[in-house]
Amino acid sequence: MRAARLIKMVLLLQSRPSMTAAELARELEVSERTVTRDAQALSEAGVPVYADRGRAGGYRLIGGYRTRLTGLHRGEAEALFLSGVPGALREMGLEDAASAARLKVSAALLPSLRDASRTAAQRFHLDAPNWFREPKTPELLPAVADAVWDDRRITARYRRGEDEVVRELEPYGLVLKAGVWYLCARVAGRASFRVYRIDRFTAVDAGQERFERDREFDLPAFWEERAEQFARSLLRAEVVVRLSGAGARRLPYAVDPLSAREALSAAGAPDADGWVTVTLPVESEEVAHTQLAMLGPEVEVLAPEGLRARFAEDARRLAALYRP
């Protein structure tokens, strides 16, 4: 533990002109007294750490000292490519590896480029979770992520409806979608791939047995295809609506965007009032009622009759509420 901290301290000092004891303590998550002791230990080991006294003082390396401890190991290199998703790194247990990788890269850069990671972080940030939802990290995610990195088979117990099912899986990849983690995996001995929600796993046993990864498997392409199939599988009903120009523009924000665009492209010419009639696939009348209500007076439901009657009742109640 201390050896790793000393290495990190050297890399921090190598990547910056100087750092105060307070800055080092914050980065290393230790006390300033510990920083002082670590600096003394490095000096005794031959690392030229120099302490400047005074209000503007701090620690620095002298004599152009460069450590050779900048080589990335595999875990750090892989984590580095995920460093734009800090929340995901924490949840998978890779935050320390990514931090070490960034330090090693920073230490290897020219002095004029060492602020690149800071300036990039100030300009770009990916916030993966959805709005208005408290993100919850699945307890078993780090174990699953570890198996994904190492191509190790797992025995997973997960909830399927009211039952629990046990499967031996070959975990190929993880996907974070709107704050929810999914595992793309293949049941051992089968050719097809499936998708599992990590938060439905109740137990995961990652052994030492490795599987031979299918080199043709493309995680982004697989997820895109499966996500589209899933979205379409939910759309089991149809509604016919008239939309004003404003309603047509807002439709993709109220219902499934792909279905909305396809329905609008298949619509005929606008009528004399500038409204278009579209046939729209929806999940159910109940869901359609909630979604289309967002469009207010910019939509008129033509069919089915039951849904039209619900909107008519909504209109009567609204009129009663807003009667002068």
PDB file of N, CA, C and O in Angstrom, residues 93-126:
ATOM      1  N   GLY A  93     -15.178  -0.445 -10.251  1.00  0.00           N
ATOM      2  CA  GLY A  93     -13.995  -0.662  -9.429  1.00  0.00           C
ATOM      3  C   GLY A  93     -12.688  -0.372 -10.139  1.00  0.00           C
ATOM      4  O   GLY A  93     -11.644  -0.922  -9.775  1.00  0.00           O
ATOM      5  N   LEU A  94     -12.705   0.506 -11.154  1.00  0.00           N
ATOM      6  CA  LEU A  94     -11.516   0.782 -11.949  1.00  0.00           C
ATOM      7  C   LEU A  94     -10.974   2.193 -11.751  1.00  0.00           C
ATOM      8  O   LEU A  94     -10.090   2.627 -12.478  1.00  0.00           O
ATOM      9  N   GLU A  95     -11.475   2.914 -10.759  1.00  0.00           N
ATOM     10  CA  GLU A  95     -11.078   4.305 -10.590  1.00  0.00           C
ATOM     11  C   GLU A  95      -9.588   4.418 -10.277  1.00  0.00           C
ATOM     12  O   GLU A  95      -8.891   5.282 -10.825  1.00  0.00           O
ATOM     13  N   ASP A  96      -9.056   3.542  -9.418  1.00  0.00           N
ATOM     14  CA  ASP A  96      -7.642   3.622  -9.053  1.00  0.00           C
ATOM     15  C   ASP A  96      -6.749   3.321 -10.253  1.00  0.00           C
ATOM     16  O   ASP A  96      -5.718   3.980 -10.453  1.00  0.00           O
ATOM     17  N   ALA A  97      -7.143   2.331 -11.070  1.00  0.00           N
ATOM     18  CA  ALA A  97      -6.350   1.987 -12.248  1.00  0.00           C
ATOM     19  C   ALA A  97      -6.328   3.143 -13.231  1.00  0.00           C
ATOM     20  O   ALA A  97      -5.282   3.466 -13.819  1.00  0.00           O
ATOM     21  N   ALA A  98      -7.477   3.795 -13.431  1.00  0.00           N
ATOM     22  CA  ALA A  98      -7.525   4.923 -14.358  1.00  0.00           C
ATOM     23  C   ALA A  98      -6.702   6.097 -13.843  1.00  0.00           C
ATOM     24  O   ALA A  98      -6.017   6.786 -14.609  1.00  0.00           O
ATOM     25  N   SER A  99      -6.757   6.328 -12.527  1.00  0.00           N
ATOM     26  CA  SER A  99      -5.983   7.419 -11.946  1.00  0.00           C
ATOM     27  C   SER A  99      -4.494   7.187 -12.140  1.00  0.00           C
ATOM     28  O   SER A  99      -3.743   8.095 -12.516  1.00  0.00           O
ATOM     29  N   ALA A 100      -4.046   5.955 -11.899  1.00  0.00           N
ATOM     30  CA  ALA A 100      -2.627   5.631 -12.079  1.00  0.00           C
ATOM     31  C   ALA A 100      -2.217   5.775 -13.538  1.00  0.00           C
ATOM     32  O   ALA A 100      -1.132   6.280 -13.849  1.00  0.00           O
ATOM     33  N   ALA A 101      -3.093   5.363 -14.448  1.00  0.00           N
ATOM     34  CA  ALA A 101      -2.784   5.461 -15.871  1.00  0.00           C
ATOM     35  C   ALA A 101      -2.659   6.917 -16.301  1.00  0.00           C
ATOM     36  O   ALA A 101      -1.745   7.282 -17.054  1.00  0.00           O
ATOM     37  N   ARG A 102      -3.575   7.758 -15.821  1.00  0.00           N
ATOM     38  CA  ARG A 102      -3.507   9.173 -16.195  1.00  0.00           C
ATOM     39  C   ARG A 102      -2.223   9.816 -15.669  1.00  0.00           C
ATOM     40  O   ARG A 102      -1.607  10.641 -16.343  1.00  0.00           O
ATOM     41  N   LEU A 103      -1.833   9.448 -14.444  1.00  0.00           N
ATOM     42  CA  LEU A 103      -0.590   9.986 -13.895  1.00  0.00           C
ATOM     43  C   LEU A 103       0.617   9.558 -14.719  1.00  0.00           C
ATOM     44  O   LEU A 103       1.518  10.359 -14.983  1.00  0.00           O
ATOM     45  N   LYS A 104       0.657   8.306 -15.132  1.00  0.00           N
ATOM     46  CA  LYS A 104       1.799   7.812 -15.902  1.00  0.00           C
ATOM     47  C   LYS A 104       1.873   8.485 -17.270  1.00  0.00           C
ATOM     48  O   LYS A 104       2.956   8.837 -17.747  1.00  0.00           O
ATOM     49  N   VAL A 105       0.709   8.663 -17.890  1.00  0.00           N
ATOM     50  CA  VAL A 105       0.693   9.365 -19.172  1.00  0.00           C
ATOM     51  C   VAL A 105       1.145  10.810 -18.983  1.00  0.00           C
ATOM     52  O   VAL A 105       1.942  11.338 -19.761  1.00  0.00           O
ATOM     53  N   SER A 106       0.639  11.469 -17.937  1.00  0.00           N
ATOM     54  CA  SER A 106       1.007  12.853 -17.675  1.00  0.00           C
ATOM     55  C   SER A 106       2.503  12.989 -17.420  1.00  0.00           C
ATOM     56  O   SER A 106       3.156  13.929 -17.883  1.00  0.00           O
ATOM     57  N   ALA A 107       3.057  12.022 -16.674  1.00  0.00           N
ATOM     58  CA  ALA A 107       4.489  12.076 -16.362  1.00  0.00           C
ATOM     59  C   ALA A 107       5.347  11.883 -17.602  1.00  0.00           C
ATOM     60  O   ALA A 107       6.472  12.375 -17.670  1.00  0.00           O
ATOM     61  N   ALA A 108       4.820  11.163 -18.597  1.00  0.00           N
ATOM     62  CA  ALA A 108       5.594  10.898 -19.805  1.00  0.00           C
ATOM     63  C   ALA A 108       5.484  12.017 -20.835  1.00  0.00           C
ATOM     64  O   ALA A 108       6.248  12.066 -21.787  1.00  0.00           O
ATOM     65  N   LEU A 109       4.553  12.952 -20.642  1.00  0.00           N
ATOM     66  CA  LEU A 109       4.353  14.028 -21.599  1.00  0.00           C
ATOM     67  C   LEU A 109       5.383  15.129 -21.429  1.00  0.00           C
ATOM     68  O   LEU A 109       6.001  15.275 -20.378  1.00  0.00           O
ATOM     69  N   LEU A 110       5.515  15.921 -22.483  1.00  0.00           N
ATOM     70  CA  LEU A 110       6.353  17.110 -22.377  1.00  0.00           C
ATOM     71  C   LEU A 110       5.731  18.083 -21.376  1.00  0.00           C
ATOM     72  O   LEU A 110       4.507  18.118 -21.222  1.00  0.00           O
ATOM     73  N   PRO A 111       6.552  18.880 -20.704  1.00  0.00           N
ATOM     74  CA  PRO A 111       5.997  19.826 -19.716  1.00  0.00           C
ATOM     75  C   PRO A 111       4.898  20.714 -20.275  1.00  0.00           C
ATOM     76  O   PRO A 111       3.937  21.035 -19.585  1.00  0.00           O
ATOM     77  N   SER A 112       5.015  21.095 -21.546  1.00  0.00           N
ATOM     78  CA  SER A 112       4.015  21.985 -22.139  1.00  0.00           C
ATOM     79  C   SER A 112       2.666  21.307 -22.352  1.00  0.00           C
ATOM     80  O   SER A 112       1.659  21.974 -22.602  1.00  0.00           O
ATOM     81  N   LEU A 113       2.629  19.975 -22.265  1.00  0.00           N
ATOM     82  CA  LEU A 113       1.392  19.237 -22.526  1.00  0.00           C
ATOM     83  C   LEU A 113       0.785  18.631 -21.266  1.00  0.00           C
ATOM     84  O   LEU A 113      -0.241  17.965 -21.340  1.00  0.00           O
ATOM     85  N   ARG A 114       1.388  18.848 -20.104  1.00  0.00           N
ATOM     86  CA  ARG A 114       0.958  18.127 -18.914  1.00  0.00           C
ATOM     87  C   ARG A 114      -0.376  18.591 -18.354  1.00  0.00           C
ATOM     88  O   ARG A 114      -0.934  17.938 -17.483  1.00  0.00           O
ATOM     89  N   ASP A 115      -0.858  19.716 -18.835  1.00  0.00           N
ATOM     90  CA  ASP A 115      -2.171  20.147 -18.372  1.00  0.00           C
ATOM     91  C   ASP A 115      -3.282  19.676 -19.303  1.00  0.00           C
ATOM     92  O   ASP A 115      -4.429  20.074 -19.166  1.00  0.00           O
ATOM     93  N   ALA A 116      -2.947  18.788 -20.262  1.00  0.00           N
ATOM     94  CA  ALA A 116      -3.934  18.355 -21.253  1.00  0.00           C
ATOM     95  C   ALA A 116      -5.126  17.665 -20.612  1.00  0.00           C
ATOM     96  O   ALA A 116      -6.279  17.907 -20.983  1.00  0.00           O
ATOM     97  N   SER A 117      -4.857  16.792 -19.628  1.00  0.00           N
ATOM     98  CA  SER A 117      -5.971  16.080 -18.997  1.00  0.00           C
ATOM     99  C   SER A 117      -6.890  17.030 -18.256  1.00  0.00           C
ATOM    100  O   SER A 117      -8.114  16.876 -18.263  1.00  0.00           O
ATOM    101  N   ARG A 118      -6.300  18.067 -17.611  1.00  0.00           N
ATOM    102  CA  ARG A 118      -7.118  19.025 -16.872  1.00  0.00           C
ATOM    103  C   ARG A 118      -7.948  19.882 -17.813  1.00  0.00           C
ATOM    104  O   ARG A 118      -9.145  20.105 -17.588  1.00  0.00           O
ATOM    105  N   THR A 119      -7.322  20.362 -18.898  1.00  0.00           N
ATOM    106  CA  THR A 119      -8.058  21.225 -19.820  1.00  0.00           C
ATOM    107  C   THR A 119      -9.149  20.448 -20.548  1.00  0.00           C
ATOM    108  O   THR A 119     -10.223  20.989 -20.808  1.00  0.00           O
ATOM    109  N   ALA A 120      -8.895  19.183 -20.865  1.00  0.00           N
ATOM    110  CA  ALA A 120      -9.936  18.373 -21.517  1.00  0.00           C
ATOM    111  C   ALA A 120     -11.100  18.139 -20.574  1.00  0.00           C
ATOM    112  O   ALA A 120     -12.273  18.215 -20.963  1.00  0.00           O
ATOM    113  N   ALA A 121     -10.793  17.849 -19.294  1.00  0.00           N
ATOM    114  CA  ALA A 121     -11.855  17.594 -18.320  1.00  0.00           C
ATOM    115  C   ALA A 121     -12.709  18.833 -18.082  1.00  0.00           C
ATOM    116  O   ALA A 121     -13.884  18.728 -17.727  1.00  0.00           O
ATOM    117  N   GLN A 122     -12.115  20.011 -18.271  1.00  0.00           N
ATOM    118  CA  GLN A 122     -12.879  21.243 -18.085  1.00  0.00           C
ATOM    119  C   GLN A 122     -13.811  21.525 -19.249  1.00  0.00           C
ATOM    120  O   GLN A 122     -14.714  22.353 -19.129  1.00  0.00           O
ATOM    121  N   ARG A 123     -13.594  20.847 -20.374  1.00  0.00           N
ATOM    122  CA  ARG A 123     -14.368  21.137 -21.575  1.00  0.00           C
ATOM    123  C   ARG A 123     -15.352  20.050 -21.970  1.00  0.00           C
ATOM    124  O   ARG A 123     -16.324  20.330 -22.665  1.00  0.00           O
ATOM    125  N   PHE A 124     -15.116  18.804 -21.558  1.00  0.00           N
ATOM    126  CA  PHE A 124     -15.986  17.689 -21.950  1.00  0.00           C
ATOM    127  C   PHE A 124     -16.268  16.800 -20.750  1.00  0.00           C
ATOM    128  O   PHE A 124     -15.359  16.417 -20.019  1.00  0.00           O
ATOM    129  N   HIS A 125     -17.533  16.475 -20.572  1.00  0.00           N
ATOM    130  CA  HIS A 125     -17.926  15.591 -19.474  1.00  0.00           C
ATOM    131  C   HIS A 125     -19.134  14.777 -19.917  1.00  0.00           C
ATOM    132  O   HIS A 125     -20.071  15.322 -20.508  1.00  0.00           O
ATOM    133  N   LEU A 126     -19.102  13.483 -19.649  1.00  0.00           N
ATOM    134  CA  LEU A 126     -20.213  12.602 -19.991  1.00  0.00           C
ATOM    135  C   LEU A 126     -20.955  12.235 -18.723  1.00  0.00           C
ATOM    136  O   LEU A 126     -20.384  11.646 -17.805  1.00  0.00           O
TER     137      LEU A 126
END
